[in-house]
XYZ file of C-alpha atoms in Angstrom:
781
model
C 0.000 0.000 0.000
C 1.536 3.289 -1.137
C 1.359 6.706 0.449
C -1.677 7.563 -1.657
C -3.005 4.043 -2.135
C -6.178 2.218 -1.156
C -7.301 3.004 2.364
C -5.311 6.245 2.553
C -6.932 9.644 3.034
C -6.331 11.074 -0.419
C -8.444 14.181 -0.956
C -10.740 14.250 -3.951
C -8.771 15.081 -7.078
C -11.850 16.354 -8.908
C -12.852 19.130 -6.550
C -10.357 21.899 -7.253
C -11.210 21.985 -10.957
C -14.936 22.047 -10.268
C -14.681 24.639 -7.503
C -12.670 26.904 -9.805
C -15.517 26.777 -12.299
C -13.424 24.776 -14.756
C -15.959 21.978 -15.048
C -17.304 21.287 -18.523
C -20.927 20.252 -18.548
C -22.926 19.567 -21.696
C -24.723 22.900 -21.530
C -21.332 24.661 -21.482
C -20.585 23.449 -25.002
C -21.253 25.755 -27.928
C -20.520 24.497 -31.429
C -20.182 26.632 -34.554
C -23.560 27.212 -36.166
C -25.424 25.776 -33.194
C -29.204 26.159 -33.093
C -31.759 25.360 -30.431
C -34.636 22.956 -30.016
C -37.767 23.100 -27.872
C -40.349 20.366 -27.472
C -44.063 20.937 -27.741
C -45.477 18.893 -24.877
C -48.983 17.675 -24.240
C -50.930 19.651 -21.627
C -53.238 16.650 -21.212
C -52.647 13.281 -19.612
C -54.663 11.334 -22.163
C -55.942 12.641 -25.463
C -56.317 11.692 -29.084
C -54.231 13.845 -31.413
C -56.089 15.366 -34.322
C -54.448 17.901 -36.606
C -51.065 19.405 -35.736
C -50.883 22.831 -37.384
C -47.277 23.996 -37.658
C -47.765 26.698 -40.293
C -47.750 29.708 -37.977
C -44.792 28.393 -36.015
C -42.766 27.631 -39.143
C -43.282 31.179 -40.420
C -42.000 32.845 -37.265
C -38.628 34.647 -37.204
C -35.608 32.425 -36.764
C -37.513 29.158 -37.068
C -35.738 26.521 -39.109
C -38.067 23.524 -38.794
C -40.926 21.942 -36.877
C -40.928 18.138 -36.745
C -43.713 15.725 -35.790
C -44.093 11.962 -35.550
C -45.000 11.887 -39.233
C -41.553 13.211 -40.156
C -39.845 10.581 -38.011
C -41.923 7.810 -39.553
C -41.103 9.001 -43.070
C -37.387 8.798 -42.266
C -37.598 5.405 -40.564
C -36.730 6.553 -37.044
C -37.414 3.760 -34.560
C -39.005 3.814 -31.123
C -37.171 3.824 -27.789
C -36.654 0.173 -26.783
C -37.141 -1.657 -23.516
C -33.823 -3.296 -22.658
C -35.027 -5.490 -19.809
C -38.326 -7.297 -20.338
C -38.971 -9.994 -17.756
C -40.815 -13.321 -17.938
C -44.279 -13.227 -16.416
C -46.065 -15.727 -14.230
C -47.032 -19.023 -15.875
C -45.045 -18.280 -19.001
C -46.665 -14.960 -19.839
C -44.584 -12.215 -21.432
C -44.006 -8.543 -20.755
C -46.320 -6.453 -22.910
C -44.247 -3.803 -24.650
C -46.390 -1.173 -26.390
C -44.501 1.279 -28.604
C -42.542 4.019 -26.843
C -42.427 6.627 -29.621
C -39.969 9.500 -29.750
C -42.844 11.860 -30.546
C -46.419 10.885 -29.731
C -48.305 9.138 -32.505
C -52.099 9.537 -32.552
C -52.436 9.556 -28.727
C -50.683 11.338 -25.854
C -50.449 9.362 -22.633
C -49.142 11.733 -19.951
C -48.794 15.433 -19.331
C -45.492 16.365 -20.921
C -45.633 13.698 -23.630
C -43.665 15.240 -26.551
C -45.708 15.993 -29.672
C -43.477 18.193 -31.830
C -39.923 19.573 -31.927
C -39.232 23.151 -32.925
C -35.754 24.281 -34.023
C -34.761 27.940 -34.247
C -31.736 30.204 -34.254
C -32.155 31.120 -30.582
C -33.781 29.570 -27.508
C -36.271 32.445 -27.270
C -37.344 32.075 -30.891
C -37.760 28.328 -30.452
C -39.890 28.814 -27.318
C -42.091 31.393 -29.007
C -42.623 29.147 -31.999
C -43.411 26.141 -29.812
C -46.266 28.111 -28.293
C -47.566 28.794 -31.802
C -47.862 25.102 -32.738
C -51.567 24.281 -32.648
C -52.515 20.753 -31.656
C -56.099 19.539 -31.828
C -56.592 17.289 -28.779
C -59.630 15.146 -28.042
C -59.577 14.795 -24.253
C -59.837 11.228 -22.910
C -60.212 9.943 -19.343
C -57.042 9.167 -17.437
C -55.930 6.852 -14.664
C -53.040 7.868 -12.410
C -53.595 5.929 -9.194
C -51.444 2.824 -8.821
C -54.117 0.763 -7.091
C -56.903 1.829 -9.464
C -55.009 1.009 -12.655
C -56.389 -2.534 -12.807
C -59.986 -1.656 -11.939
C -62.531 -2.867 -14.456
C -63.643 0.689 -15.215
C -60.146 2.204 -15.330
C -59.263 3.993 -18.585
C -56.897 1.954 -20.734
C -53.439 3.373 -21.340
C -52.557 1.038 -24.216
C -54.932 -1.199 -26.191
C -52.201 -3.868 -26.233
C -52.294 -4.109 -22.426
C -55.764 -5.125 -21.194
C -56.371 -4.093 -17.613
C -53.287 -1.868 -17.886
C -51.124 -4.859 -16.977
C -47.597 -4.790 -18.372
C -46.488 -8.004 -16.668
C -47.397 -10.134 -13.662
C -44.147 -11.332 -12.098
C -43.837 -14.112 -9.572
C -40.867 -15.400 -7.595
C -40.458 -18.005 -4.897
C -42.342 -21.152 -3.944
C -46.069 -20.430 -3.800
C -47.171 -23.842 -2.534
C -44.513 -24.127 0.149
C -45.299 -20.619 1.363
C -49.032 -21.268 1.506
C -48.449 -24.468 3.468
C -46.251 -22.668 5.982
C -48.899 -19.990 6.509
C -51.583 -22.606 6.994
C -49.657 -24.122 9.917
C -48.236 -20.932 11.464
C -49.524 -20.017 14.937
C -48.674 -16.313 14.578
C -48.847 -13.792 11.751
C -48.130 -10.127 11.175
C -49.099 -8.082 8.146
C -48.617 -4.602 6.726
C -49.908 -2.520 3.860
C -47.465 0.141 2.727
C -46.975 2.708 -0.011
C -43.535 3.323 -1.433
C -44.141 6.839 -2.669
C -43.225 8.116 -6.117
C -40.271 10.497 -6.192
C -38.918 12.941 -8.775
C -35.155 12.549 -9.196
C -34.193 16.235 -9.530
C -30.470 15.907 -10.242
C -28.803 19.274 -9.759
C -27.904 19.323 -13.472
C -30.983 19.046 -15.698
C -30.877 16.824 -18.757
C -29.248 18.306 -21.860
C -28.688 16.971 -25.377
C -26.520 18.376 -28.164
C -26.490 16.664 -31.537
C -24.162 17.202 -34.475
C -23.890 15.664 -37.925
C -20.872 15.308 -40.188
C -22.114 15.215 -43.775
C -18.750 14.021 -45.082
C -18.608 10.891 -42.893
C -22.382 10.710 -42.388
C -21.599 10.370 -38.689
C -23.724 11.492 -35.763
C -22.364 12.717 -32.429
C -24.434 13.125 -29.286
C -23.160 15.154 -26.334
C -25.229 14.176 -23.306
C -24.922 13.926 -19.514
C -25.211 10.197 -18.963
C -24.270 7.359 -16.651
C -22.447 5.535 -19.437
C -22.287 5.950 -23.186
C -22.166 2.377 -24.434
C -25.623 1.294 -23.313
C -27.035 4.309 -25.138
C -24.934 3.651 -28.219
C -26.569 0.345 -29.079
C -30.054 1.780 -28.802
C -29.308 4.591 -31.236
C -27.461 2.500 -33.798
C -29.471 -0.712 -33.759
C -33.018 0.397 -32.963
C -33.543 4.102 -33.528
C -31.299 5.324 -36.387
C -30.308 1.881 -37.673
C -26.772 2.848 -38.666
C -23.393 1.180 -38.050
C -21.797 1.735 -34.656
C -18.754 3.343 -36.281
C -20.951 6.166 -37.587
C -22.169 7.100 -34.145
C -20.303 8.711 -31.258
C -21.563 9.601 -27.790
C -19.652 11.977 -25.542
C -20.408 12.631 -21.893
C -18.561 15.442 -20.156
C -18.950 16.384 -16.485
C -22.248 15.240 -14.993
C -24.108 16.905 -12.140
C -25.791 13.891 -10.583
C -27.614 10.985 -12.174
C -29.154 8.666 -9.531
C -30.299 6.236 -12.237
C -32.279 8.771 -14.236
C -29.435 9.614 -16.620
C -28.879 6.013 -17.663
C -31.751 6.033 -20.102
C -32.573 7.015 -23.656
C -34.944 9.979 -24.003
C -36.851 11.578 -26.916
C -34.873 14.820 -26.699
C -31.642 12.963 -27.452
C -33.153 11.463 -30.577
C -34.612 14.755 -31.737
C -31.420 16.832 -31.563
C -29.657 14.191 -33.648
C -32.492 13.908 -36.132
C -32.722 17.678 -36.520
C -28.943 18.039 -36.818
C -28.899 15.534 -39.668
C -31.831 17.197 -41.421
C -30.506 20.755 -41.041
C -26.764 20.146 -41.216
C -26.231 22.211 -38.069
C -25.647 21.306 -34.413
C -28.849 21.327 -32.367
C -29.040 21.739 -28.605
C -31.893 21.112 -26.190
C -31.554 22.142 -22.555
C -34.178 20.947 -20.114
C -35.720 23.335 -17.641
C -36.653 22.253 -14.137
C -40.383 21.890 -14.767
C -39.619 19.911 -17.929
C -37.630 17.575 -15.732
C -40.677 17.001 -13.547
C -42.711 16.204 -16.683
C -40.232 14.062 -18.595
C -37.376 12.621 -16.480
C -37.999 9.061 -15.377
C -39.284 8.973 -11.813
C -38.796 6.451 -9.028
C -40.583 3.959 -6.724
C -44.467 4.181 -6.689
C -45.487 0.829 -5.219
C -48.367 -0.389 -3.113
C -47.479 -3.553 -1.187
C -49.338 -5.953 1.071
C -46.992 -8.268 2.951
C -47.334 -10.765 5.757
C -45.032 -12.960 7.777
C -45.798 -16.353 9.273
C -44.083 -17.029 12.629
C -43.877 -19.536 15.397
C -44.802 -18.585 18.962
C -41.310 -17.185 19.654
C -41.328 -14.963 16.568
C -39.102 -17.092 14.368
C -39.952 -16.560 10.738
C -41.562 -19.405 8.820
C -42.735 -17.799 5.599
C -43.087 -14.465 3.838
C -45.625 -13.506 1.218
C -45.948 -10.161 -0.558
C -48.107 -8.728 -3.312
C -47.082 -5.478 -4.976
C -48.636 -3.237 -7.574
C -45.848 -1.258 -9.253
C -46.651 1.785 -11.358
C -44.342 1.991 -14.385
C -46.022 5.046 -15.919
C -47.273 5.565 -19.444
C -44.446 3.877 -21.345
C -41.991 1.057 -20.699
C -38.681 2.794 -20.055
C -35.341 1.051 -20.696
C -35.352 -0.960 -17.448
C -38.928 -0.208 -16.401
C -40.244 -3.778 -15.843
C -36.990 -5.128 -14.390
C -36.584 -2.764 -11.436
C -39.796 -3.602 -9.508
C -39.604 -7.316 -10.332
C -36.278 -9.155 -10.367
C -34.358 -6.258 -8.835
C -36.771 -6.093 -5.907
C -38.151 -9.547 -5.153
C -34.741 -11.209 -5.214
C -33.930 -9.169 -2.094
C -37.197 -9.891 -0.237
C -35.482 -12.049 2.374
C -33.382 -9.178 3.664
C -30.870 -10.483 6.220
C -33.179 -13.146 7.610
C -33.562 -16.911 7.491
C -37.017 -17.334 5.981
C -37.671 -20.915 4.836
C -40.433 -20.082 2.369
C -40.946 -16.888 0.356
C -43.341 -16.001 -2.406
C -43.977 -12.655 -4.050
C -45.991 -11.333 -6.949
C -45.613 -7.963 -8.658
C -48.137 -6.510 -11.057
C -46.466 -3.843 -13.195
C -49.192 -1.477 -14.379
C -49.486 1.362 -16.865
C -50.916 4.725 -15.841
C -51.138 8.146 -17.463
C -48.035 9.395 -15.667
C -44.334 9.884 -16.391
C -42.441 6.617 -16.827
C -40.873 5.048 -13.751
C -37.447 3.433 -13.854
C -34.328 2.950 -11.722
C -33.741 5.456 -8.932
C -30.893 5.194 -6.442
C -31.023 1.585 -5.277
C -33.438 0.390 -7.980
C -35.627 -2.218 -6.311
C -33.420 -2.866 -3.306
C -34.745 0.126 -1.307
C -38.282 -1.041 -2.010
C -37.461 -4.560 -0.800
C -35.677 -3.303 2.316
C -38.527 -0.959 3.131
C -41.031 -3.796 2.936
C -39.095 -6.336 4.988
C -37.903 -3.907 7.675
C -41.351 -2.404 8.206
C -42.753 -5.941 8.359
C -40.124 -7.148 10.841
C -41.034 -4.310 13.199
C -44.708 -5.262 12.838
C -43.731 -8.834 13.745
C -41.986 -7.582 16.881
C -45.099 -5.676 17.941
C -47.240 -8.749 17.264
C -45.028 -10.995 19.405
C -44.464 -8.302 22.014
C -40.678 -8.185 21.885
C -38.043 -5.588 21.071
C -37.167 -4.930 17.428
C -33.574 -5.888 18.088
C -34.533 -9.195 19.653
C -36.721 -10.353 16.799
C -33.938 -9.564 14.390
C -31.406 -11.393 16.517
C -33.608 -14.501 16.505
C -33.917 -14.480 12.730
C -30.666 -13.080 11.332
C -28.523 -15.230 9.071
C -25.525 -16.011 11.264
C -21.889 -15.971 10.062
C -21.748 -19.753 10.374
C -24.636 -20.026 7.866
C -22.580 -18.301 5.132
C -22.506 -18.726 2.219
C -26.284 -18.580 2.485
C -28.720 -19.257 -0.339
C -31.875 -17.184 0.199
C -33.873 -19.281 -2.274
C -34.358 -16.170 -4.425
C -31.243 -16.589 -6.614
C -29.098 -14.657 -4.114
C -26.171 -16.220 -2.217
C -24.695 -14.069 0.558
C -20.973 -14.581 0.992
C -19.878 -12.558 4.018
C -21.083 -10.466 6.933
C -22.031 -10.446 10.597
C -25.432 -8.827 10.765
C -26.030 -9.180 14.508
C -22.668 -7.593 15.224
C -23.483 -4.560 13.080
C -26.910 -4.124 14.694
C -25.443 -4.416 18.196
C -22.744 -1.880 17.378
C -25.248 0.580 15.879
C -27.681 0.334 18.781
C -24.817 0.615 21.270
C -23.568 3.785 19.636
C -27.131 5.139 19.561
C -27.606 4.311 23.288
C -30.694 2.220 22.587
C -30.909 1.206 26.259
C -31.283 4.829 27.314
C -34.169 5.502 24.939
C -36.879 4.774 27.498
C -35.588 7.491 29.809
C -35.317 9.956 26.926
C -38.895 9.158 25.889
C -40.105 9.957 29.409
C -38.218 13.251 29.397
C -39.695 14.122 26.007
C -43.198 13.347 27.275
C -42.644 15.818 30.103
C -42.013 18.424 27.407
C -45.135 17.399 25.489
C -43.216 15.605 22.760
C -43.473 12.066 21.394
C -40.083 10.405 21.073
C -39.274 7.285 19.100
C -36.295 5.190 18.158
C -36.152 2.753 15.283
C -33.713 0.722 13.289
C -33.401 -0.938 9.920
C -30.901 -3.619 8.963
C -30.405 -3.740 5.224
C -28.607 -5.699 2.541
C -28.320 -4.955 -1.143
C -26.933 -6.658 -4.220
C -24.255 -4.776 -6.180
C -22.081 -5.128 -9.237
C -22.145 -8.049 -11.596
C -23.716 -5.988 -14.403
C -21.973 -6.577 -17.714
C -18.275 -6.353 -18.501
C -15.970 -3.482 -17.613
C -12.933 -2.296 -19.529
C -10.035 -0.008 -18.594
C -7.202 1.197 -20.816
C -3.971 2.639 -19.382
C -1.516 4.556 -21.535
C 1.944 5.651 -20.352
C 2.495 9.382 -20.838
C 5.885 10.987 -21.658
C 6.248 12.448 -18.143
C 5.920 9.041 -16.502
C 2.263 9.451 -15.681
C -0.643 7.522 -17.112
C -3.917 8.293 -18.823
C -6.787 6.069 -17.807
C -9.696 5.450 -20.145
C -12.540 3.751 -18.281
C -16.036 2.590 -19.235
C -17.675 3.669 -15.998
C -18.981 7.240 -15.745
C -18.586 9.450 -12.711
C -21.607 11.552 -11.772
C -19.907 13.147 -8.797
C -18.868 10.060 -6.817
C -15.100 10.623 -7.078
C -14.050 7.910 -9.518
C -10.857 9.718 -10.514
C -9.698 9.693 -6.907
C -10.507 6.030 -6.241
C -8.993 4.740 -9.476
C -5.896 6.861 -8.899
C -5.361 5.208 -5.529
C -5.516 1.765 -7.107
C -3.073 2.815 -9.841
C -0.729 4.309 -7.248
C -0.713 1.013 -5.360
C 0.194 -0.892 -8.501
C 2.514 1.506 -10.341
C 3.737 3.929 -7.682
C 2.688 6.939 -9.763
C 1.935 10.193 -7.945
C -1.758 11.178 -8.009
C -1.127 14.391 -9.952
C 0.209 12.316 -12.842
C -2.866 10.123 -13.222
C -5.257 11.542 -15.814
C -8.686 10.075 -16.406
C -10.784 10.124 -19.552
C -14.260 8.698 -19.672
C -17.539 9.081 -21.472
C -16.380 8.934 -25.099
C -17.474 5.951 -27.161
C -14.710 6.688 -29.705
C -11.926 6.181 -27.142
C -12.840 2.791 -25.700
C -14.406 -0.367 -27.031
C -16.945 -1.045 -24.302
C -18.035 -0.241 -20.779
C -20.940 -0.808 -18.443
C -21.299 2.709 -17.136
C -22.358 3.644 -13.631
C -25.326 2.098 -11.841
C -25.986 -0.547 -9.230
C -22.958 0.577 -7.191
C -20.834 -1.221 -9.788
C -18.085 1.254 -10.658
C -15.381 0.392 -8.124
C -16.411 -3.272 -8.006
C -16.039 -3.650 -11.745
C -13.967 -0.725 -12.946
C -11.523 -1.011 -10.063
C -10.654 -4.593 -10.947
C -10.292 -3.660 -14.630
C -7.933 -0.831 -13.619
C -5.812 -3.171 -11.531
C -5.581 -5.669 -14.359
C -4.616 -2.966 -16.840
C -1.942 -1.851 -14.376
C -0.612 -5.415 -14.140
C -0.453 -5.589 -17.919
C 1.452 -2.288 -18.013
C 4.014 -3.737 -15.597
C 4.523 -6.827 -17.736
C 4.900 -4.829 -20.933
C 7.303 -2.303 -19.401
C 9.276 -5.176 -17.864
C 10.141 -6.120 -21.457
C 11.278 -2.555 -22.168
C 13.296 -2.445 -18.947
C 14.971 -5.717 -19.894
C 15.879 -4.208 -23.243
C 17.523 -1.181 -21.582
C 19.210 -3.144 -18.794
C 20.304 -5.905 -21.169
C 18.663 -8.539 -19.000
C 15.937 -11.102 -19.389
C 12.499 -9.858 -18.402
C 12.173 -12.822 -16.031
C 15.146 -11.493 -14.049
C 13.580 -8.088 -13.450
C 11.449 -7.240 -10.435
C 9.157 -4.243 -10.022
C 8.404 -2.299 -6.850
C 7.363 1.315 -6.114
C 7.841 2.496 -9.686
C 11.292 0.899 -10.104
C 12.362 -1.995 -12.348
C 15.445 -3.689 -10.949
C 17.538 -6.695 -11.914
C 17.042 -9.146 -9.052
C 19.948 -9.139 -6.615
C 21.638 -6.050 -8.096
C 21.424 -2.284 -7.874
C 20.935 -1.912 -11.628
C 17.567 -0.287 -12.165
C 15.401 2.003 -14.278
C 12.241 3.820 -13.321
C 8.803 3.470 -14.830
C 9.048 7.165 -15.724
C 12.290 6.542 -17.623
C 10.704 3.699 -19.554
C 7.649 5.831 -20.339
C 9.904 8.488 -21.866
C 11.805 5.789 -23.757
C 8.601 4.361 -25.175
C 7.593 7.766 -26.537
C 11.070 8.238 -27.976
C 10.831 4.927 -29.811
C 13.578 3.285 -27.717
C 11.790 -0.074 -27.618
C 12.599 -3.731 -28.190
C 12.310 -4.908 -31.747
C 8.726 -5.530 -32.770
C 7.233 -3.317 -30.059
C 5.461 -0.059 -30.854
C 4.925 2.866 -28.504
C 3.485 4.454 -26.558
C 2.721 1.662 -24.144
C -1.002 1.089 -23.775
C -2.706 -1.858 -22.125
C -6.283 -2.951 -21.460
C -7.820 -4.637 -18.455
C -11.170 -6.379 -18.322
C -13.435 -7.681 -15.606
C -16.670 -9.600 -15.817
C -18.050 -10.498 -12.407
C -19.111 -14.050 -11.736
C -21.105 -13.154 -8.622
C -22.777 -10.224 -6.917
C -21.598 -8.492 -3.778
C -23.753 -7.805 -0.726
C -23.018 -4.664 1.291
C -25.047 -4.474 4.476
C -25.490 -2.396 7.564
C -27.753 -0.988 10.226
C -29.335 2.467 10.518
C -30.695 3.754 13.841
C -32.854 6.864 13.954
C -34.121 8.716 17.028
C -36.647 11.486 16.610
C -39.310 13.579 18.273
C -42.795 14.475 17.102
C -44.717 17.569 18.088
C -48.194 16.132 18.616
C -49.826 19.536 18.148
C -48.323 20.198 14.718
C -47.076 16.833 13.427
C -43.581 18.254 12.898
C -40.846 15.616 13.040
C -37.320 16.405 14.223
C -34.553 13.848 13.802
C -32.345 14.112 16.851
C -29.765 11.435 16.224
C -28.816 9.239 13.307
C -26.315 6.378 13.545
C -25.096 4.172 10.695
C -22.831 1.135 10.871
C -21.939 -0.258 7.446
C -20.008 -3.205 6.063
C -18.728 -2.301 2.586
C -15.828 -4.721 2.655
C -12.520 -3.188 1.594
C -12.533 0.615 1.723
C -10.438 2.432 -0.876
C -11.224 5.978 0.307
C -13.109 6.648 3.536
C -14.136 10.180 2.632
C -15.663 9.076 -0.663
C -17.609 6.343 1.105
C -18.829 8.749 3.788
C -20.000 11.147 1.085
C -22.004 8.389 -0.576
C -23.593 7.285 2.695
C -24.443 10.838 3.733
C -25.946 11.711 0.349
C -27.939 8.497 0.102
C -29.233 8.839 3.651
C -30.477 12.362 2.979
C -32.189 11.166 -0.209
C -33.850 8.456 1.867
C -34.858 11.056 4.443
C -36.364 13.135 1.653
C -38.516 10.231 0.529
C -39.511 9.321 4.082
C -40.502 12.776 5.286
C -40.751 15.329 2.486
C -41.018 14.310 -1.171
C -44.496 13.728 -2.535
C -45.317 13.378 -6.226
C -48.994 14.191 -6.648
C -51.127 13.808 -9.766
C -54.745 14.951 -9.726
C -57.525 12.781 -11.137
C -57.089 14.341 -14.589
C -53.416 13.406 -14.665
C -52.055 16.893 -14.031
C -48.835 16.862 -12.009
C -49.724 19.087 -9.067
C -46.203 19.012 -7.647
C -44.401 20.133 -10.798
C -41.953 22.613 -9.258
C -39.988 23.242 -6.088
C -42.841 25.463 -4.954
C -44.875 22.295 -4.362
C -42.343 19.458 -4.316
C -40.308 19.551 -1.116
C -36.649 18.571 -1.430
C -34.476 18.020 1.655
C -32.378 21.017 2.639
C -29.410 21.444 4.929
C -31.582 22.206 7.946
C -33.458 18.918 7.427
C -30.246 16.891 7.602
C -29.163 15.407 10.943
C -25.566 14.759 11.855
C -24.874 11.255 10.539
C -22.616 9.232 12.831
C -20.998 6.718 10.483
C -18.908 3.699 11.455
C -17.350 1.481 8.789
C -16.595 -2.143 9.667
C -13.659 -3.194 7.494
C -12.663 -6.692 8.600
C -15.127 -8.655 6.444
C -13.966 -8.236 2.824
C -16.174 -9.522 0.078
C -15.294 -13.061 -0.972
C -16.679 -12.745 -4.485
C -14.773 -9.643 -5.627
C -10.985 -9.540 -6.211
C -10.720 -6.193 -4.417
C -12.861 -7.332 -1.489
C -15.125 -4.353 -2.215
C -18.893 -4.638 -1.685
C -20.216 -1.288 -2.983
C -21.468 1.814 -1.200
C -23.269 4.100 -3.641
C -26.870 3.261 -2.815
C -26.739 1.998 0.767
C -27.841 5.206 2.464
C -30.993 5.448 0.380
C -31.814 1.825 1.271
C -31.438 1.960 5.042
C -32.853 5.408 5.763
C -36.572 5.173 4.851
C -37.406 2.120 6.990
C -35.252 3.328 9.899
C -37.003 6.702 9.960
C -40.483 5.246 9.562
C -39.857 2.585 12.221
C -38.769 5.343 14.599
C -41.925 7.278 13.795
C -44.099 4.247 14.451
C -42.281 3.728 17.749
C -43.231 7.273 18.714
C -46.821 7.078 17.504
C -47.948 3.498 18.132
C -48.567 4.106 21.869
C -51.280 6.529 20.723
C -52.894 3.798 18.646
C -51.464 4.794 15.255
C -51.324 1.592 13.234
C -50.390 2.854 9.788
C -48.356 5.742 8.464
C -47.050 5.991 4.916
C -44.258 7.988 3.359
C -43.844 10.866 3.077
C -44.601 11.449 6.749
C -45.270 15.151 6.313
C -46.452 17.190 9.315
C -49.994 17.093 7.973
C -49.993 13.305 7.594
C -48.485 12.790 11.037
C -50.960 15.205 12.612
C -53.907 13.505 10.889
C -52.696 10.063 11.993
C -52.573 11.303 15.582
C -56.023 12.863 15.349
C -57.519 9.740 13.764
C -56.033 7.568 16.510
C -57.440 9.853 19.204
C -60.843 9.769 17.531
C -60.793 5.955 17.490
C -59.916 5.906 21.164
C -62.787 8.262 21.975
C -65.218 6.114 19.998
C -63.966 2.993 21.750
C -64.431 4.671 25.150
C -68.006 5.588 24.308
């Protein structure tokens, strides 16, 4: 381990450039002759499109073109594909209605794009977009997740009767039913996992350019990886060879899953650029983001646990209705099905599990992966249910977990849901978290709070998630003349600090100072492949690829060193940037050999500069886990919730950079807090998004954030990853919602509150208290 290697406190290398304002985001790019596009969006959630009159708009100053679905059809532009259909129950298939770039015949949510206006300036394009006249025939809409399958619910797509996209099932239905039939005790819950709007700090942007000489298209776009997008554009949408298409991603201001996907605006700037022969840029505004960015969560779940008399789990059964919106996004059906149900067991030994998920269409924005992608939904269900089990049995939440946790001696443990946990000590992490949170002193603090007229609660959530294992990752290292290296990598940083983490791994291998490690990413012309960023995969996958590329650099430069030292490569050792003949003081540095390679001083048959690839394709997933403990107070008169203390103990395996990990945990926890207490996506019965701006949609702010007391347990490295890394990017968003809601229920259940859903806004909390008091008064009468 070098001075700046894995585990050392290297400060983020990215920050100085960004703080100086030297970042380069897609909207910072201006190309010669660039023009601007604006989408005409539907003001209705469901309507039949009649005539689209573009004459007035086309005649306006500065307007270059107005395109509709008819233009795209005439030029053979394909629809946006679903990349992850899933098999349905009893052999049924996922129903995949068309997901058009511009609406054809029918609009299916407010914000559905109908036309694309291109003009010399943004203002001229906006003015012309308002002049496009669309004849809409209003149709009834359905927005409610639970109502989507009602017999009288309006149909979103004729291809999907009952608005059902797919009915997914996992587990053993018969075994689970038999266990329930014999179980002496049961506990059940009904919960809502509320829909959230992603709201990355950088809105979506797309800039398209066309080279008439090569007939090549280039898309500049903030993304979470260019290669997954590339195949969609070349194979499905534009139907051109890969070599005629380039995607470039520059700096990205947050993604959280939403920037993985293909969107209509990306297609339209490319289409318009090819038609007009000029670069075309579209920049999303915040309200457009509310109306068009993929959103997250939106589930209604009924779950129950069968237990013996001591509270040991016998079987779990869960039924979920998952709203996927108006269209099937790239991963839309996969996230609430396989991504979620495969984690239903949580950290517990549950002999029989069965779950069904009905993915339904509604007249709302499409739903897809959002930080955690299915794992937060699973953790929320199981951790809320485990607390309900504890109340049913009449024991402490810690004790029921202790009785049911998978113990270290059970590992590797097959959950029966295609997941095999390899490492961890879940009881130890819970005990450490509750010790640090002074769980034993909570009763006294509750009494003191009651004296002040406050309701105090403490709750915990133990979580596990599945990370990595998605695709193949590639890294390319090239020696630079100054002895540094340039890393090309297929992952895509969105603010996580990839440059810093990869630099530490390279320093460990090659001994190169951090200021001489350059990183390039996000250009499909500079690398052959890459899986991008998502599922906490970057360090798990990219880190191993970087190490392997570094090893290949050492072996190649060993040949060069042998040439210069007039020794066999087998007789040369490498350590801390120095190649040395074994048993002698004859040596050359890696920096010397880098300069030699650029000067052409190489063995016969070798070309410079030295450049090597490294690849990694995971054979198994990793399973980070941990425990969150939240203590809070509720003002019974107003429903206001104040988080007083928040403790996290996490097992992420090997830690490369503690500060980067802490940043991920803090950010994810605050996102989870936002979902638990603040963020509420509301559509009215006509499908209008009521919460379409920050005036109505409440994001967490600094004064909402508690101090997060984080402890990292580092002595249980992952056994299925060469680095021992388990992944940390999504963990905070997984543990926080159930921990906060369990603490709230601990505070409110003595009043008789039996159900409280996210977001637990002051109004909802106040109403729950009032309803419980009213029930008590009725019971007394």
